[in-house]
Amino acid sequence: MTSTVPALGTRTAEGSALQAVLLDMDGTLVDTEGFWWDVEVEIFAGLGHTLDDSWRHVVVGGPMTRSAGFLIEATGADISFAELSVLLNDGFEDRIDRALPLMPGAARLLAELSAHEIPTALVSASHRRIIDRVLAMLGPQHFALSIAGDEVERTKPYPDPYLLAAAGLGADPVRCAVVEDTATGVAAAEAAGCQVVAVPSIAPIAPGARRTIVTSLEEVDLPFLHGLMATDRWRTR
């Protein structure tokens, strides 16, 4: 099983400006952003509260501390964060045990990165118990390491998870390509100095200097990722 322990001796893409690929999980590789919202709606309904659909854009892509904290405050529900986090993780695990739909192009991209021995990390705001469950289904052999939201002091939108992943792979963050689906994740990757491919899932993502926006992972392959580094953009933070 992968972990946050740096992978010693990990091979980098010598001769290319691209040294590593860092991938978000929910909404990027697996079509699960809606699962989290469905679980939140169900739990708060059981507590006697109806969630406003506009809040979905507030909680998407963020750490559980932010999303759960926001929903508790917004609804005034009589539940602690610790209690809610257990219910959220339990409900999410139940859903992915029943079905774990991949995003279009995800399986092909992972296979391509593995075939060309591109150092790859999974970087998620989800908790370790969730990441390990998803990794078992995605294929842990595709990832040299993984970073969980409950294993870093500051998770997305802070750069810490991506800086830790790059260090674990022995890569310069500036020469890492990150694939993300939310503005929160994009902000974290850009703050780390990475080049970003944004594949918006639920909420739109505005254009930016260090990001390339696509509509699907079907548009992302290894030549595309190398192309991100083909200009002088990667040389300056």
mmCIF file of C-alpha atoms in Angstrom:
data_model
loop_
_atom_site.group_PDB
_atom_site.id
_atom_site.type_symbol
_atom_site.label_atom_id
_atom_site.label_comp_id
_atom_site.label_asym_id
_atom_site.label_seq_id
_atom_site.Cartn_x
_atom_site.Cartn_y
_atom_site.Cartn_z
ATOM 1 C CA MET A 1 0.000 0.000 0.000
ATOM 2 C CA THR A 2 1.303 3.451 -0.814
ATOM 3 C CA SER A 3 1.901 6.004 1.880
ATOM 4 C CA THR A 4 3.354 9.426 2.513
ATOM 5 C CA VAL A 5 6.793 7.901 3.071
ATOM 6 C CA PRO A 6 9.103 9.205 0.312
ATOM 7 C CA ALA A 7 9.901 6.612 -2.335
ATOM 8 C CA LEU A 8 13.680 6.272 -2.232
ATOM 9 C CA GLY A 9 15.384 5.993 -5.574
ATOM 10 C CA THR A 10 12.250 6.824 -7.538
ATOM 11 C CA ARG A 11 13.070 7.179 -11.233
ATOM 12 C CA THR A 12 12.525 10.662 -12.665
ATOM 13 C CA ALA A 13 11.904 11.573 -16.272
ATOM 14 C CA GLU A 14 15.529 12.366 -17.134
ATOM 15 C CA GLY A 15 15.970 14.391 -20.284
ATOM 16 C CA SER A 16 12.528 15.928 -19.977
ATOM 17 C CA ALA A 17 11.376 19.022 -18.159
ATOM 18 C CA LEU A 18 8.523 16.884 -16.802
ATOM 19 C CA GLN A 19 9.716 15.059 -13.690
ATOM 20 C CA ALA A 20 6.490 13.815 -12.098
ATOM 21 C CA VAL A 21 2.704 13.815 -12.350
ATOM 22 C CA LEU A 22 0.574 14.522 -9.268
ATOM 23 C CA LEU A 23 -3.085 13.554 -9.451
ATOM 24 C CA ASP A 24 -6.087 14.584 -7.396
ATOM 25 C CA MET A 25 -8.608 11.832 -6.644
ATOM 26 C CA ASP A 26 -12.281 12.813 -6.142
ATOM 27 C CA GLY A 27 -13.737 14.313 -9.287
ATOM 28 C CA THR A 28 -10.440 13.914 -11.151
ATOM 29 C CA LEU A 29 -9.780 10.174 -11.352
ATOM 30 C CA VAL A 30 -13.013 8.898 -9.805
ATOM 31 C CA ASP A 31 -16.479 10.345 -10.298
ATOM 32 C CA THR A 32 -17.188 10.742 -6.588
ATOM 33 C CA GLU A 33 -17.633 14.464 -5.904
ATOM 34 C CA GLY A 34 -21.392 13.857 -6.059
ATOM 35 C CA PHE A 35 -21.060 11.006 -3.566
ATOM 36 C CA TRP A 36 -19.806 13.375 -0.876
ATOM 37 C CA TRP A 37 -22.701 15.776 -1.428
ATOM 38 C CA ASP A 38 -25.256 12.949 -1.412
ATOM 39 C CA VAL A 39 -23.859 11.679 1.897
ATOM 40 C CA GLU A 40 -23.914 15.174 3.398
ATOM 41 C CA VAL A 41 -27.522 15.694 2.304
ATOM 42 C CA GLU A 42 -28.547 12.333 3.765
ATOM 43 C CA ILE A 43 -26.810 12.876 7.114
ATOM 44 C CA PHE A 44 -28.186 16.363 7.653
ATOM 45 C CA ALA A 45 -31.667 15.235 6.625
ATOM 46 C CA GLY A 46 -31.424 12.703 9.434
ATOM 47 C CA LEU A 47 -30.565 15.584 11.768
ATOM 48 C CA GLY A 48 -33.613 17.513 10.588
ATOM 49 C CA HIS A 49 -31.875 19.923 8.221
ATOM 50 C CA THR A 50 -32.142 20.505 4.472
ATOM 51 C CA LEU A 51 -28.954 21.554 2.708
ATOM 52 C CA ASP A 52 -29.158 24.420 0.246
ATOM 53 C CA ASP A 53 -27.922 23.223 -3.145
ATOM 54 C CA SER A 54 -25.885 26.430 -3.524
ATOM 55 C CA TRP A 55 -23.677 25.243 -0.653
ATOM 56 C CA ARG A 56 -22.407 22.445 -2.848
ATOM 57 C CA HIS A 57 -19.995 24.857 -4.543
ATOM 58 C CA VAL A 58 -18.722 25.986 -1.138
ATOM 59 C CA VAL A 59 -17.802 22.527 0.120
ATOM 60 C CA VAL A 60 -16.606 20.866 -3.107
ATOM 61 C CA GLY A 61 -12.923 20.057 -3.293
ATOM 62 C CA GLY A 62 -12.095 21.248 0.190
ATOM 63 C CA PRO A 63 -10.817 19.425 3.274
ATOM 64 C CA MET A 64 -13.389 17.843 5.542
ATOM 65 C CA THR A 65 -12.565 20.344 8.276
ATOM 66 C CA ARG A 66 -13.780 23.118 5.993
ATOM 67 C CA SER A 67 -16.785 21.415 4.400
ATOM 68 C CA ALA A 68 -18.091 19.783 7.568
ATOM 69 C CA GLY A 69 -17.422 22.893 9.623
ATOM 70 C CA PHE A 70 -19.270 25.058 7.142
ATOM 71 C CA LEU A 71 -22.316 22.768 7.063
ATOM 72 C CA ILE A 72 -22.515 22.535 10.855
ATOM 73 C CA GLU A 73 -22.383 26.319 11.156
ATOM 74 C CA ALA A 74 -24.778 26.951 8.257
ATOM 75 C CA THR A 75 -27.429 24.550 9.547
ATOM 76 C CA GLY A 76 -26.894 24.897 13.286
ATOM 77 C CA ALA A 77 -27.042 21.091 13.512
ATOM 78 C CA ASP A 78 -26.423 19.553 16.932
ATOM 79 C CA ILE A 79 -23.399 17.450 15.960
ATOM 80 C CA SER A 80 -19.674 17.781 16.545
ATOM 81 C CA PHE A 81 -17.087 17.763 13.793
ATOM 82 C CA ALA A 82 -15.651 14.480 15.089
ATOM 83 C CA GLU A 83 -19.075 12.815 14.991
ATOM 84 C CA LEU A 84 -19.850 14.193 11.552
ATOM 85 C CA SER A 85 -16.507 13.162 10.049
ATOM 86 C CA VAL A 86 -17.095 9.545 11.075
ATOM 87 C CA LEU A 87 -20.566 9.571 9.522
ATOM 88 C CA LEU A 88 -19.266 11.172 6.326
ATOM 89 C CA ASN A 89 -16.448 8.678 5.874
ATOM 90 C CA ASP A 90 -18.731 5.747 6.677
ATOM 91 C CA GLY A 91 -21.346 6.917 4.190
ATOM 92 C CA PHE A 92 -18.770 7.549 1.481
ATOM 93 C CA GLU A 93 -17.164 4.136 1.948
ATOM 94 C CA ASP A 94 -20.567 2.504 1.644
ATOM 95 C CA ARG A 95 -21.130 4.211 -1.701
ATOM 96 C CA ILE A 96 -17.754 3.381 -3.234
ATOM 97 C CA ASP A 97 -18.077 -0.226 -2.076
ATOM 98 C CA ARG A 98 -21.225 -0.411 -4.199
ATOM 99 C CA ALA A 99 -19.751 1.382 -7.211
ATOM 100 C CA LEU A 100 -16.630 3.381 -8.015
ATOM 101 C CA PRO A 101 -17.095 5.045 -11.404
ATOM 102 C CA LEU A 102 -13.901 6.246 -13.053
ATOM 103 C CA MET A 103 -13.742 9.543 -14.881
ATOM 104 C CA PRO A 104 -13.481 9.137 -18.662
ATOM 105 C CA GLY A 105 -9.826 8.714 -19.620
ATOM 106 C CA ALA A 106 -8.610 7.951 -16.076
ATOM 107 C CA ALA A 107 -7.745 4.271 -16.597
ATOM 108 C CA ARG A 108 -5.976 5.004 -19.878
ATOM 109 C CA LEU A 109 -3.949 7.871 -18.371
ATOM 110 C CA LEU A 110 -2.839 5.800 -15.355
ATOM 111 C CA ALA A 111 -1.819 2.905 -17.605
ATOM 112 C CA GLU A 112 0.149 5.254 -19.871
ATOM 113 C CA LEU A 113 2.015 6.874 -16.978
ATOM 114 C CA SER A 114 2.870 3.449 -15.562
ATOM 115 C CA ALA A 115 3.995 2.081 -18.927
ATOM 116 C CA HIS A 116 6.431 4.989 -19.347
ATOM 117 C CA GLU A 117 7.573 4.855 -15.700
ATOM 118 C CA ILE A 118 6.549 8.422 -14.968
ATOM 119 C CA PRO A 119 6.735 9.025 -11.189
ATOM 120 C CA THR A 120 3.137 9.536 -10.107
ATOM 121 C CA ALA A 121 1.503 10.463 -6.794
ATOM 122 C CA LEU A 122 -2.103 10.590 -5.624
ATOM 123 C CA VAL A 123 -2.730 13.822 -3.686
ATOM 124 C CA SER A 124 -6.129 14.137 -2.030
ATOM 125 C CA ALA A 125 -7.884 16.066 0.719
ATOM 126 C CA SER A 126 -9.748 12.860 1.603
ATOM 127 C CA HIS A 127 -8.731 10.918 4.697
ATOM 128 C CA ARG A 128 -6.294 7.991 4.567
ATOM 129 C CA ARG A 129 -9.024 5.408 5.161
ATOM 130 C CA ILE A 130 -10.811 6.641 2.036
ATOM 131 C CA ILE A 131 -7.678 6.935 -0.106
ATOM 132 C CA ASP A 132 -6.586 3.388 0.697
ATOM 133 C CA ARG A 133 -10.013 2.045 -0.242
ATOM 134 C CA VAL A 134 -9.962 3.898 -3.572
ATOM 135 C CA LEU A 135 -6.331 2.966 -4.258
ATOM 136 C CA ALA A 136 -7.160 -0.713 -3.920
ATOM 137 C CA MET A 137 -9.712 -0.277 -6.706
ATOM 138 C CA LEU A 138 -7.638 2.031 -8.928
ATOM 139 C CA GLY A 139 -4.534 -0.128 -8.681
ATOM 140 C CA PRO A 140 -1.888 0.929 -6.145
ATOM 141 C CA GLN A 141 0.839 -0.083 -8.612
ATOM 142 C CA HIS A 142 0.118 3.107 -10.545
ATOM 143 C CA PHE A 143 1.320 5.329 -7.690
ATOM 144 C CA ALA A 144 4.727 5.669 -6.044
ATOM 145 C CA LEU A 145 3.111 7.369 -3.060
ATOM 146 C CA SER A 146 -0.071 9.030 -1.869
ATOM 147 C CA ILE A 147 -0.820 12.022 0.334
ATOM 148 C CA ALA A 148 -3.969 12.115 2.498
ATOM 149 C CA GLY A 149 -5.690 15.204 3.840
ATOM 150 C CA ASP A 150 -5.573 13.996 7.434
ATOM 151 C CA GLU A 151 -1.815 13.399 7.285
ATOM 152 C CA VAL A 152 -0.684 16.968 6.654
ATOM 153 C CA GLU A 153 -1.037 19.914 8.995
ATOM 154 C CA ARG A 154 -2.371 22.080 6.180
ATOM 155 C CA THR A 155 -4.157 20.485 3.249
ATOM 156 C CA LYS A 156 -5.554 22.085 0.086
ATOM 157 C CA PRO A 157 -5.787 25.002 -0.724
ATOM 158 C CA TYR A 158 -2.360 25.241 0.930
ATOM 159 C CA PRO A 159 0.589 23.988 -1.148
ATOM 160 C CA ASP A 160 1.829 21.550 1.511
ATOM 161 C CA PRO A 161 0.378 18.306 0.028
ATOM 162 C CA TYR A 162 1.864 18.986 -3.402
ATOM 163 C CA LEU A 163 5.210 20.085 -1.980
ATOM 164 C CA LEU A 164 5.334 16.887 0.080
ATOM 165 C CA ALA A 165 4.438 14.741 -2.943
ATOM 166 C CA ALA A 166 7.092 16.364 -5.122
ATOM 167 C CA ALA A 167 9.720 15.901 -2.411
ATOM 168 C CA GLY A 168 8.726 12.268 -1.976
ATOM 169 C CA LEU A 169 9.240 11.676 -5.688
ATOM 170 C CA GLY A 170 12.531 13.569 -5.741
ATOM 171 C CA ALA A 171 11.069 16.131 -8.148
ATOM 172 C CA ASP A 172 11.167 19.907 -8.406
ATOM 173 C CA PRO A 173 7.584 21.168 -7.961
ATOM 174 C CA VAL A 174 8.113 23.522 -10.914
ATOM 175 C CA ARG A 175 8.678 20.461 -13.098
ATOM 176 C CA CYS A 176 5.594 18.623 -11.864
ATOM 177 C CA ALA A 177 2.281 18.495 -13.703
ATOM 178 C CA VAL A 178 -0.787 18.451 -11.482
ATOM 179 C CA VAL A 179 -4.260 17.353 -12.589
ATOM 180 C CA GLU A 180 -7.110 18.838 -10.528
ATOM 181 C CA ASP A 181 -10.868 19.344 -10.816
ATOM 182 C CA THR A 182 -11.606 22.132 -8.313
ATOM 183 C CA ALA A 183 -10.482 25.695 -7.697
ATOM 184 C CA THR A 184 -9.281 24.652 -4.238
ATOM 185 C CA GLY A 185 -6.968 22.008 -5.667
ATOM 186 C CA VAL A 186 -5.759 24.292 -8.445
ATOM 187 C CA ALA A 187 -4.886 26.956 -5.872
ATOM 188 C CA ALA A 188 -2.864 24.424 -3.861
ATOM 189 C CA ALA A 189 -0.943 23.187 -6.901
ATOM 190 C CA GLU A 190 -0.190 26.674 -8.185
ATOM 191 C CA ALA A 191 0.955 27.804 -4.745
ATOM 192 C CA ALA A 192 3.411 24.883 -4.826
ATOM 193 C CA GLY A 193 4.753 26.168 -8.156
ATOM 194 C CA CYS A 194 3.403 23.331 -10.311
ATOM 195 C CA GLN A 195 1.950 23.444 -13.801
ATOM 196 C CA VAL A 196 -1.758 22.592 -13.575
ATOM 197 C CA VAL A 197 -4.225 20.829 -15.816
ATOM 198 C CA ALA A 198 -7.719 21.762 -14.634
ATOM 199 C CA VAL A 199 -10.570 19.407 -15.509
ATOM 200 C CA PRO A 200 -13.591 21.125 -13.867
ATOM 201 C CA SER A 201 -16.078 18.686 -12.360
ATOM 202 C CA ILE A 202 -18.850 20.519 -10.490
ATOM 203 C CA ALA A 203 -17.852 24.195 -10.513
ATOM 204 C CA PRO A 204 -16.145 26.121 -13.326
ATOM 205 C CA ILE A 205 -12.480 27.100 -13.012
ATOM 206 C CA ALA A 206 -11.279 30.453 -14.306
ATOM 207 C CA PRO A 207 -8.329 30.642 -16.704
ATOM 208 C CA GLY A 208 -4.912 31.433 -15.259
ATOM 209 C CA ALA A 209 -1.258 31.797 -16.239
ATOM 210 C CA ARG A 210 -0.094 28.465 -14.804
ATOM 211 C CA ARG A 211 -3.131 26.394 -15.659
ATOM 212 C CA THR A 212 -4.476 24.692 -18.756
ATOM 213 C CA ILE A 213 -8.193 23.972 -18.734
ATOM 214 C CA VAL A 214 -9.601 20.918 -20.512
ATOM 215 C CA THR A 215 -13.056 19.390 -20.535
ATOM 216 C CA SER A 216 -12.055 15.769 -19.903
ATOM 217 C CA LEU A 217 -9.115 13.522 -19.061
ATOM 218 C CA GLU A 218 -9.622 12.131 -22.546
ATOM 219 C CA GLU A 219 -7.662 15.212 -23.678
ATOM 220 C CA VAL A 220 -4.740 14.458 -21.352
ATOM 221 C CA ASP A 221 -1.970 12.054 -22.314
ATOM 222 C CA LEU A 222 1.789 11.914 -21.870
ATOM 223 C CA PRO A 223 2.644 14.059 -24.922
ATOM 224 C CA PHE A 224 0.142 16.638 -23.637
ATOM 225 C CA LEU A 225 1.822 16.683 -20.208
ATOM 226 C CA HIS A 226 5.294 16.946 -21.736
ATOM 227 C CA GLY A 227 3.953 19.832 -23.800
ATOM 228 C CA LEU A 228 3.143 21.780 -20.636
ATOM 229 C CA MET A 229 6.870 21.863 -19.942
ATOM 230 C CA ALA A 230 7.961 22.505 -23.520
ATOM 231 C CA THR A 231 7.963 26.276 -23.109
ATOM 232 C CA ASP A 232 9.858 28.465 -20.665
ATOM 233 C CA ARG A 233 6.819 28.598 -18.347
ATOM 234 C CA TRP A 234 8.261 25.930 -16.068
ATOM 235 C CA ARG A 235 11.503 27.871 -15.550
ATOM 236 C CA THR A 236 9.871 30.615 -13.473
ATOM 237 C CA ARG A 237 7.586 30.269 -10.493
#
